[in-house]
Structure formats: C-alpha cells, structure tokens
mmCIF file of C-alpha atoms in Angstrom:
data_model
loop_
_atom_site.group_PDB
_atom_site.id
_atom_site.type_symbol
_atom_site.label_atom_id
_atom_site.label_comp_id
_atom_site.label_asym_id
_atom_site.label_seq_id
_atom_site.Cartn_x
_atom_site.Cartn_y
_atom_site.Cartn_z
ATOM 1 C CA UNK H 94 1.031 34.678 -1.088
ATOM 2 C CA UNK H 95 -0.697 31.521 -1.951
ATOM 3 C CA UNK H 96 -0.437 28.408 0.910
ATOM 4 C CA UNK H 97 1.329 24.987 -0.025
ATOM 5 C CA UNK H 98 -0.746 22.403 0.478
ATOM 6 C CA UNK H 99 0.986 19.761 1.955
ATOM 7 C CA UNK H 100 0.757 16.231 0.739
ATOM 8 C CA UNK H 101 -0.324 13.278 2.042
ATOM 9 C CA UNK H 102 2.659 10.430 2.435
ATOM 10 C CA UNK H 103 1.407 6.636 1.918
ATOM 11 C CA UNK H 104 3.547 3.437 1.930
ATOM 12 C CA UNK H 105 1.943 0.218 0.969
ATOM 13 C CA UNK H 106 4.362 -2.499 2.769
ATOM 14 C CA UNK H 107 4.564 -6.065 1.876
ATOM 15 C CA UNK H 108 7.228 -8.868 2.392
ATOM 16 C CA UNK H 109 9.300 -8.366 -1.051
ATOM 17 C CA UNK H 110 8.043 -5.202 -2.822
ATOM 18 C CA UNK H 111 7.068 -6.689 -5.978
ATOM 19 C CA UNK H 112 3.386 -8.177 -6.173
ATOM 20 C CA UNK H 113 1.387 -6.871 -3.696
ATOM 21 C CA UNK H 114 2.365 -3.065 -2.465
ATOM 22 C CA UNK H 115 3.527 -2.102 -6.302
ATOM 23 C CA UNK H 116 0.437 -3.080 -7.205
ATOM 24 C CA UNK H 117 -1.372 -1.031 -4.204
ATOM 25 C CA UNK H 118 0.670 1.732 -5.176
ATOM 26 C CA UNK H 119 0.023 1.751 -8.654
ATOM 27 C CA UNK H 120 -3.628 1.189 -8.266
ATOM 28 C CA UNK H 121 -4.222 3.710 -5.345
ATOM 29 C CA UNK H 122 -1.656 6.065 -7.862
ATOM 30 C CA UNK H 123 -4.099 5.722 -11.094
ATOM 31 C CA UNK H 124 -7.592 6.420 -8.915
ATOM 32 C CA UNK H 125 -6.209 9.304 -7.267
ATOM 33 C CA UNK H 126 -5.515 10.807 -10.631
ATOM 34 C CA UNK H 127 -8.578 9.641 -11.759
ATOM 35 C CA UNK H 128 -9.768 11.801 -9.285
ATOM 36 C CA UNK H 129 -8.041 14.428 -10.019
ATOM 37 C CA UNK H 130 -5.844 14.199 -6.216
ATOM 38 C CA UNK H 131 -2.100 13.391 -7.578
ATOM 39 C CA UNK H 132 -0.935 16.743 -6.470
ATOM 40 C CA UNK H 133 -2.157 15.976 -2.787
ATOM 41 C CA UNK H 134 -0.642 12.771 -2.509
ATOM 42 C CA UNK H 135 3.065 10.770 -2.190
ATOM 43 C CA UNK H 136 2.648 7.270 -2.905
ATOM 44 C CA UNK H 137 4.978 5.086 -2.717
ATOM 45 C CA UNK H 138 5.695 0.857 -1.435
ATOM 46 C CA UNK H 139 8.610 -0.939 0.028
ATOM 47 C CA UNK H 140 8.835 -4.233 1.341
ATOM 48 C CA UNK H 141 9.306 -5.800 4.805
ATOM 49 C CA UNK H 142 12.791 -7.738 3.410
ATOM 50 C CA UNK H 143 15.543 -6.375 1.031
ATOM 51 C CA UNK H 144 15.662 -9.745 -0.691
ATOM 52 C CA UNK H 145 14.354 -8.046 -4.209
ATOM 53 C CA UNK H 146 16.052 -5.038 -3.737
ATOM 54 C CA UNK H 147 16.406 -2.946 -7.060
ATOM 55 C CA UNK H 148 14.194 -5.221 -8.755
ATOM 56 C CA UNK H 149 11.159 -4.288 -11.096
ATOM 57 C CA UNK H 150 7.745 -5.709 -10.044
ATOM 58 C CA UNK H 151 7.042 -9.878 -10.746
ATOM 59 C CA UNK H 152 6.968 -9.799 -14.354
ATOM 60 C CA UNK H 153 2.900 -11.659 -13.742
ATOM 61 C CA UNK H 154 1.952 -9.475 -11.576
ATOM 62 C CA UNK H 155 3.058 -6.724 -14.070
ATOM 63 C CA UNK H 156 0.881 -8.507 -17.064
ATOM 64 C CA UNK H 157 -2.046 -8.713 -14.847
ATOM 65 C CA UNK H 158 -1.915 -4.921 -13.895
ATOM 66 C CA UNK H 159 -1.133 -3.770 -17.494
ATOM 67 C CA UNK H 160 -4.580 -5.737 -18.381
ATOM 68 C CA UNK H 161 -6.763 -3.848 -16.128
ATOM 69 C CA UNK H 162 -4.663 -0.690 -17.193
ATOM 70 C CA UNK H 163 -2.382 -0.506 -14.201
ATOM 71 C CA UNK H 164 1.555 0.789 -14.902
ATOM 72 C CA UNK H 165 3.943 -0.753 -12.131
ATOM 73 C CA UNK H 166 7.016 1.441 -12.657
ATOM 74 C CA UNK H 167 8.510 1.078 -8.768
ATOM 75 C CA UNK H 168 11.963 -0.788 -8.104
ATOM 76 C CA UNK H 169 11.493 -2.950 -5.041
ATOM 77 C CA UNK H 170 13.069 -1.443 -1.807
ATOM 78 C CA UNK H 171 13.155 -2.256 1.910
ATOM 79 C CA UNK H 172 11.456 -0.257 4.485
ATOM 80 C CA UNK H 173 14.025 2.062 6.180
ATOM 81 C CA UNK H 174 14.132 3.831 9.489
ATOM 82 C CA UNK H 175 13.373 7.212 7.934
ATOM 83 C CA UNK H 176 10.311 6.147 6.353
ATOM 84 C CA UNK H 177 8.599 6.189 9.747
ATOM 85 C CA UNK H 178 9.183 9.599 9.872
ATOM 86 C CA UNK H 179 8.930 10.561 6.225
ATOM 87 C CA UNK H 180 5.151 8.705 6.089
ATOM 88 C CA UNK H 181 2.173 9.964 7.194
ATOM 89 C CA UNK H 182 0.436 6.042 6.617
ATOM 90 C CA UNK H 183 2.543 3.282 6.406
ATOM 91 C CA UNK H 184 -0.155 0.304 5.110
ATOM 92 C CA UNK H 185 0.426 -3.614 4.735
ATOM 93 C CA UNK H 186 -0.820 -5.802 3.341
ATOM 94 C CA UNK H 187 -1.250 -8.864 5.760
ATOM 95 C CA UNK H 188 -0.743 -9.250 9.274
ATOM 96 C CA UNK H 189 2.372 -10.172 9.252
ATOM 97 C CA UNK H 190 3.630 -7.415 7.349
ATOM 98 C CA UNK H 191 1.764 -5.389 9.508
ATOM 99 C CA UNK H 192 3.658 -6.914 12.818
ATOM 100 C CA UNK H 193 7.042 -6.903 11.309
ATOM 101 C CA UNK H 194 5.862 -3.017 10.632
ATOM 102 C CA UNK H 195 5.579 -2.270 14.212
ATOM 103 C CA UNK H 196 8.100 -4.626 15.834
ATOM 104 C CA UNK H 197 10.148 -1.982 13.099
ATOM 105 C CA UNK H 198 8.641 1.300 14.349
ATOM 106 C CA UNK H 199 11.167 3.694 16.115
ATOM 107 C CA UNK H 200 8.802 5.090 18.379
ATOM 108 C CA UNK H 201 5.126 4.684 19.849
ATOM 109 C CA UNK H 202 4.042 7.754 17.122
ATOM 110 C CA UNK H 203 5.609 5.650 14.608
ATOM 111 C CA UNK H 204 4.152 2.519 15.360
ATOM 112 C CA UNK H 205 0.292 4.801 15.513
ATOM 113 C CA UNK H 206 1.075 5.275 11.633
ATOM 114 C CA UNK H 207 0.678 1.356 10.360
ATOM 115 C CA UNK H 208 -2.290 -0.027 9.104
ATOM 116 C CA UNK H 209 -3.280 -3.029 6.835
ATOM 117 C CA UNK H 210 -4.889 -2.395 3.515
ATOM 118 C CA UNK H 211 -8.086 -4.026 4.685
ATOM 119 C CA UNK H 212 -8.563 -1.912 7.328
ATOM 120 C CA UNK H 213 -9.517 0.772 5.501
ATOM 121 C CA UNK H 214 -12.898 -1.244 3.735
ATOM 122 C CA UNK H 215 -15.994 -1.413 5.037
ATOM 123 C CA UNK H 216 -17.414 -4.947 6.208
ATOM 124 C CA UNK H 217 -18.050 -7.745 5.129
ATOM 125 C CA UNK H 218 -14.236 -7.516 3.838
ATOM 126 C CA UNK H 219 -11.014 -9.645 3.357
ATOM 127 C CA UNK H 220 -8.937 -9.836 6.026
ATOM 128 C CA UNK H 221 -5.971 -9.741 4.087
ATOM 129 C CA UNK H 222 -4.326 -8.694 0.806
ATOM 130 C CA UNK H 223 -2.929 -12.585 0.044
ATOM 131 C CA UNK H 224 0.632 -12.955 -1.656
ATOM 132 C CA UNK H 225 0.191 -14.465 -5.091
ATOM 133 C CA UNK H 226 3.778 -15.275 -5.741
ATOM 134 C CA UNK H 227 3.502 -18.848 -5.561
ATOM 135 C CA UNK H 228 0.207 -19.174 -6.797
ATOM 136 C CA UNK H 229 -1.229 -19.271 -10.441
ATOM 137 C CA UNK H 230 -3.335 -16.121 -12.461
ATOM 138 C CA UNK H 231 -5.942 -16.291 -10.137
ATOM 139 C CA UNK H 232 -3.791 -14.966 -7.685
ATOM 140 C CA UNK H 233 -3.078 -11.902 -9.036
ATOM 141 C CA UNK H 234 -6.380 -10.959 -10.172
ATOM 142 C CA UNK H 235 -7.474 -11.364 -6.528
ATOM 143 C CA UNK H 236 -4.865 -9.479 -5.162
ATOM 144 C CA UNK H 237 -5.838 -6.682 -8.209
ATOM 145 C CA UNK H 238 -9.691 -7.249 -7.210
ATOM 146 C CA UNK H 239 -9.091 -6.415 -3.433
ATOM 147 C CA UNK H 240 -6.456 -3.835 -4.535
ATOM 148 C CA UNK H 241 -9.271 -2.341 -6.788
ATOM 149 C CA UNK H 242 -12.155 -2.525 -3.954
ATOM 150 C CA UNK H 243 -9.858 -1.225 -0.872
ATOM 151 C CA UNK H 244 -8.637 2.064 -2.884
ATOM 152 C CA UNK H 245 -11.692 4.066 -2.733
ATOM 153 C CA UNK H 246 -11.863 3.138 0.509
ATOM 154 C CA UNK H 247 -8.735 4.681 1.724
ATOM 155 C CA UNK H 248 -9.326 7.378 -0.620
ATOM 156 C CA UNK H 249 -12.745 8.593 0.844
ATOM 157 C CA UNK H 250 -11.618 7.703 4.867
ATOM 158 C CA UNK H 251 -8.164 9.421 4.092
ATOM 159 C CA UNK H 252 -10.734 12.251 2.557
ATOM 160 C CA UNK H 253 -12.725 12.278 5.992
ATOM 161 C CA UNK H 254 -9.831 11.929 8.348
ATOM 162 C CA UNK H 255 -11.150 9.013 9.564
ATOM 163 C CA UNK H 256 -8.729 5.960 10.627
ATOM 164 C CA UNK H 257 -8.291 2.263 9.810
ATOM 165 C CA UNK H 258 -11.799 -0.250 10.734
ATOM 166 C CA UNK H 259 -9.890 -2.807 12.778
ATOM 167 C CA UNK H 260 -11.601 -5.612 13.767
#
C-alpha cells in the first residue's frame, strides 16, 4: 500500500488580497513547480479585510506579474477562523498584517503558525513586503523583486524544517 504524502498548507496574508499575497502565491506557486514540488504543496492567500472580497487581483499588479511570467488566477478572500486550523504557515506580508494575524489567531498553536514573508530570507533583507496600491510601476516590480528573492527562501527553510529568521 503506498503512503500519502501529506501536503504542506501556506497562506500568504495581506490587507486586501489583491497585490501583494496573490502575487506571493502565484510566485511561490510557479517556483515550486519549477521545482518539480506542486504535489507537496497547498498554496493559497487571503487578506486581513473582506473589503475586495470576490475580486480578481489589481489589474497592475496582474500586468506586472504576467511580464515576468507570473499567472494571478486567485479571487480575493478574507482570512477565516478555519484557516488557522486548515494552514500549516500562515505568512504576511508586513507587520501589520502580521499583528492583525495574531490578534486573529484562535489559540496560542494558532498564533505559533504566522510569519512575515521576510522572515524567511537571509540578511541583509527587507523588512517588509510594501503595498504598492497607491504607488506607481515601481511598486509592483519591488513587491515582484522581493516576492522573487523571498521564495527560494521559504522553499529551501520549509525544505529543512527550519522556522522564520526574526529579527
């Protein structure tokens, strides 16, 4: 009888669901198949507020992922209770995603499972994944830049077992 592997859960988190953790997720998505690792993982993103609900990714941010060869298929979606449970890592993207994250978290267990994005490179390293909404094109390459350096990252220390580098 041959063993189910069993796969590993991630949730990028940031305020609306439609720059930032769409584009984690659909970056982190492609290099995992790149590697040849989609059947080991669950990706998926959600955002700290409901305001976008049901809504595709920012149309820019879209453009500038489709560039570097990046789909962003996900509908933007709030974090809910069960995804503490359902995740294995629940990541955001700045710090205050990251505290809204935890002042969220049903339990202590819960609350063990939330990282931010940049916690996962190695130094020197942004301290942040910044929100490029309001910004021009140079905002969403930088958030695909990071995006791009941090994945490999989490990759090989999700690889290793190892946990986030906080500061």
């Amino acid at each position: 009888m041959q063993q189910t592997k069993t796969k590993t859960k991630i949730l990028f988190v940031c305020l609306g669901n439609i720059c930032r953790s769409p584009s984690a997720e659909g970056v982190f998505s492609a290099y995992v198949a790149q590697e040849g690792l989609s059947e080991l993982f669950e990706i998926d993103s959600a955002g700290t507020s409901a305001h976008h609900e049901g809504e595709p990714a920012d149309s820019r941010m879209r453009a500038h992922a489709a560039r570097r060869g990046y789909t962003l298929s996900s509908l933007s979606r709030p974090v809910v209770y069960e995804d503490f449970f359902r995740f294995d890592y629940i990541i955001g993207m700045d710090e205050r995603n990251r505290q809204s994250l935890i002042d969220m978290a049903p339990t202590p267990e819960a609350e063990a499972k939330v990282s931010l994005l940049t916690d996962w490179m190695p130094r020197p390293r942004p301290d942040h994944v910044p929100d490029p909404y309001y910004g021009g094109a140079e905002g969403f390459e930088r958030v695909l830049d990071i995006l791009e350096m941090a994945c490999p990252s989490l990759l090989e220390g999700l690889r290793q077992g190892l946990s986030p580098r906080r500061p």
